[in-house]
CSV table of C-alpha atoms in Angstrom, one decimal:
chain,number,residue,atom,x,y,z
A,1,UNK,CA,71.4,41.7,130.1
A,2,UNK,CA,74.5,40.9,128.0
A,3,UNK,CA,73.9,38.1,125.6
A,4,UNK,CA,75.1,36.5,122.4
A,5,UNK,CA,73.0,34.2,120.3
A,6,UNK,CA,74.4,32.0,117.5
A,7,UNK,CA,72.5,31.0,114.4
A,8,UNK,CA,73.1,29.5,111.0
A,9,UNK,CA,74.1,26.0,111.8
A,10,UNK,CA,72.6,23.2,109.6
A,11,UNK,CA,73.3,20.0,107.7
A,12,UNK,CA,75.9,20.6,105.0
A,13,UNK,CA,77.5,18.2,102.5
A,14,UNK,CA,81.3,17.8,102.6
A,15,UNK,CA,83.0,20.6,100.6
A,16,UNK,CA,80.2,23.0,101.3
A,17,UNK,CA,80.3,26.3,103.2
A,18,UNK,CA,78.5,28.0,106.1
A,19,UNK,CA,78.3,31.4,107.6
A,20,UNK,CA,77.4,31.4,111.2
A,21,UNK,CA,76.1,34.5,112.9
A,22,UNK,CA,76.5,35.8,116.5
A,23,UNK,CA,74.1,38.5,117.5
A,24,UNK,CA,75.2,40.5,120.5
A,25,UNK,CA,72.8,42.4,122.7
A,26,UNK,CA,73.0,44.4,125.9
A,27,UNK,CA,76.5,45.7,125.1
A,28,UNK,CA,78.5,47.3,122.4
A,29,UNK,CA,80.3,44.6,120.6
A,30,UNK,CA,82.9,47.1,119.3
A,31,UNK,CA,84.5,47.1,122.7
A,32,UNK,CA,84.7,43.3,123.0
A,33,UNK,CA,86.8,40.6,121.7
A,34,UNK,CA,85.1,37.5,120.2
A,35,UNK,CA,86.0,33.9,119.9
A,36,UNK,CA,84.4,31.0,118.1
A,37,UNK,CA,84.6,27.6,119.6
A,38,UNK,CA,83.3,24.2,118.8
A,39,UNK,CA,82.6,21.0,120.7
A,40,UNK,CA,82.2,17.6,119.0
A,41,UNK,CA,80.6,14.7,120.8
A,42,UNK,CA,83.0,13.2,123.3
A,43,UNK,CA,85.5,16.0,122.8
A,44,UNK,CA,86.5,19.1,124.7
A,45,UNK,CA,85.7,22.7,123.6
A,46,UNK,CA,88.1,23.8,120.9
A,47,UNK,CA,88.7,27.3,119.7
A,48,UNK,CA,88.6,27.8,115.9
A,49,UNK,CA,89.4,31.5,115.9
A,50,UNK,CA,89.1,34.8,117.6
A,51,UNK,CA,89.1,38.5,116.8
A,52,UNK,CA,90.4,41.3,119.0
A,53,UNK,CA,89.1,44.7,119.9
A,54,UNK,CA,90.1,47.6,117.7
A,55,UNK,CA,90.0,48.9,114.2
A,56,UNK,CA,93.6,49.9,113.4
A,57,UNK,CA,95.1,47.7,116.0
A,58,UNK,CA,92.7,44.8,115.8
A,59,UNK,CA,93.6,41.4,114.6
A,60,UNK,CA,92.1,38.0,114.0
A,61,UNK,CA,93.8,34.7,114.9
A,62,UNK,CA,93.3,31.1,113.9
A,63,UNK,CA,94.9,28.0,115.2
A,64,UNK,CA,96.9,25.8,112.8
A,65,UNK,CA,94.1,23.3,113.0
A,66,UNK,CA,91.8,25.7,111.3
A,67,UNK,CA,93.7,25.0,108.1
A,68,UNK,CA,92.8,28.3,106.6
A,69,UNK,CA,89.1,27.4,106.3
A,70,UNK,CA,87.8,29.6,109.0
A,71,UNK,CA,87.3,33.4,108.8
A,72,UNK,CA,85.8,35.8,111.3
A,73,UNK,CA,84.3,39.1,110.4
A,74,UNK,CA,82.1,41.6,112.3
A,75,UNK,CA,79.6,44.3,111.6
A,76,UNK,CA,79.9,46.7,114.5
A,77,UNK,CA,76.9,48.8,113.4
A,78,UNK,CA,74.7,45.7,113.6
A,79,UNK,CA,76.4,44.3,116.7
A,80,UNK,CA,77.1,41.0,114.9
A,81,UNK,CA,80.1,38.7,114.5
A,82,UNK,CA,80.3,36.0,111.8
A,83,UNK,CA,82.2,32.8,111.2
A,84,UNK,CA,82.7,31.7,107.7
A,85,UNK,CA,83.6,28.1,107.2
A,86,UNK,CA,84.7,26.8,103.8
A,87,UNK,CA,85.4,23.4,102.5
A,88,UNK,CA,83.5,21.7,105.4
A,89,UNK,CA,84.7,18.3,106.4
A,90,UNK,CA,82.8,15.6,108.4
A,91,UNK,CA,85.2,16.2,111.3
A,92,UNK,CA,83.8,19.8,111.5
A,93,UNK,CA,80.6,18.4,112.9
A,94,UNK,CA,80.1,20.0,116.3
A,95,UNK,CA,78.1,22.5,118.2
A,96,UNK,CA,79.6,25.9,117.5
A,97,UNK,CA,79.7,28.6,120.1
A,98,UNK,CA,80.3,32.4,120.0
A,99,UNK,CA,81.8,34.0,123.1
A,100,UNK,CA,82.7,37.6,124.0
A,101,UNK,CA,85.5,38.9,126.2
A,102,UNK,CA,86.1,42.4,127.6
A,103,UNK,CA,88.9,44.5,126.1
A,104,UNK,CA,92.3,43.3,127.2
A,105,UNK,CA,91.1,39.7,127.6
A,106,UNK,CA,90.2,37.0,125.2
A,107,UNK,CA,91.9,37.1,121.8
A,108,UNK,CA,94.6,39.6,122.8
A,109,UNK,CA,95.6,37.9,126.0
A,110,UNK,CA,94.9,34.2,125.5
A,111,UNK,CA,93.7,33.6,121.9
A,112,UNK,CA,91.0,31.0,122.4
A,113,UNK,CA,91.3,29.9,126.0
A,114,UNK,CA,87.7,29.4,127.0
A,115,UNK,CA,88.1,30.6,130.5
A,116,UNK,CA,89.1,34.1,129.2
A,117,UNK,CA,85.6,34.6,127.8
A,118,UNK,CA,82.7,35.4,130.0
A,119,UNK,CA,79.7,35.7,127.7
A,120,UNK,CA,78.6,32.6,125.8
A,121,UNK,CA,75.9,31.7,123.4
A,122,UNK,CA,73.8,28.6,123.5
A,123,UNK,CA,75.5,27.1,120.4
A,124,UNK,CA,74.4,26.2,117.0
A,125,UNK,CA,74.7,22.7,115.5
A,126,UNK,CA,76.7,22.1,112.4
A,127,UNK,CA,76.5,18.7,110.8
A,128,UNK,CA,78.7,17.8,107.8
A,129,UNK,CA,77.6,14.6,106.2
A,130,UNK,CA,77.2,13.2,102.7
């Protein structure tokens, strides 16, 4: 069964950093695009970045709202994808989700349109508070 599981969310003080992990299983993550999303209380699901399939032709994309504070990396040998968040702000408080999309979809086709991703994790809570 294809599955992704997020981990690493916790309480962090403003200005701190976090590295969230997304463990993929049941499929080879090297052939999938990945997106990271978040959902704050009372708000819709918002993409914070994505990474496409490929080595030489692969790319990562971040919306302007990411403010350069988000960075996605992946370890294909370990079937893992990471989200590094720096200089955390209280408004970053949300449940963060990892999602996978088949090649040709997701990041390449639609960036962080949620409907373009078909395998979602359960989410991990990030709370930024002093």
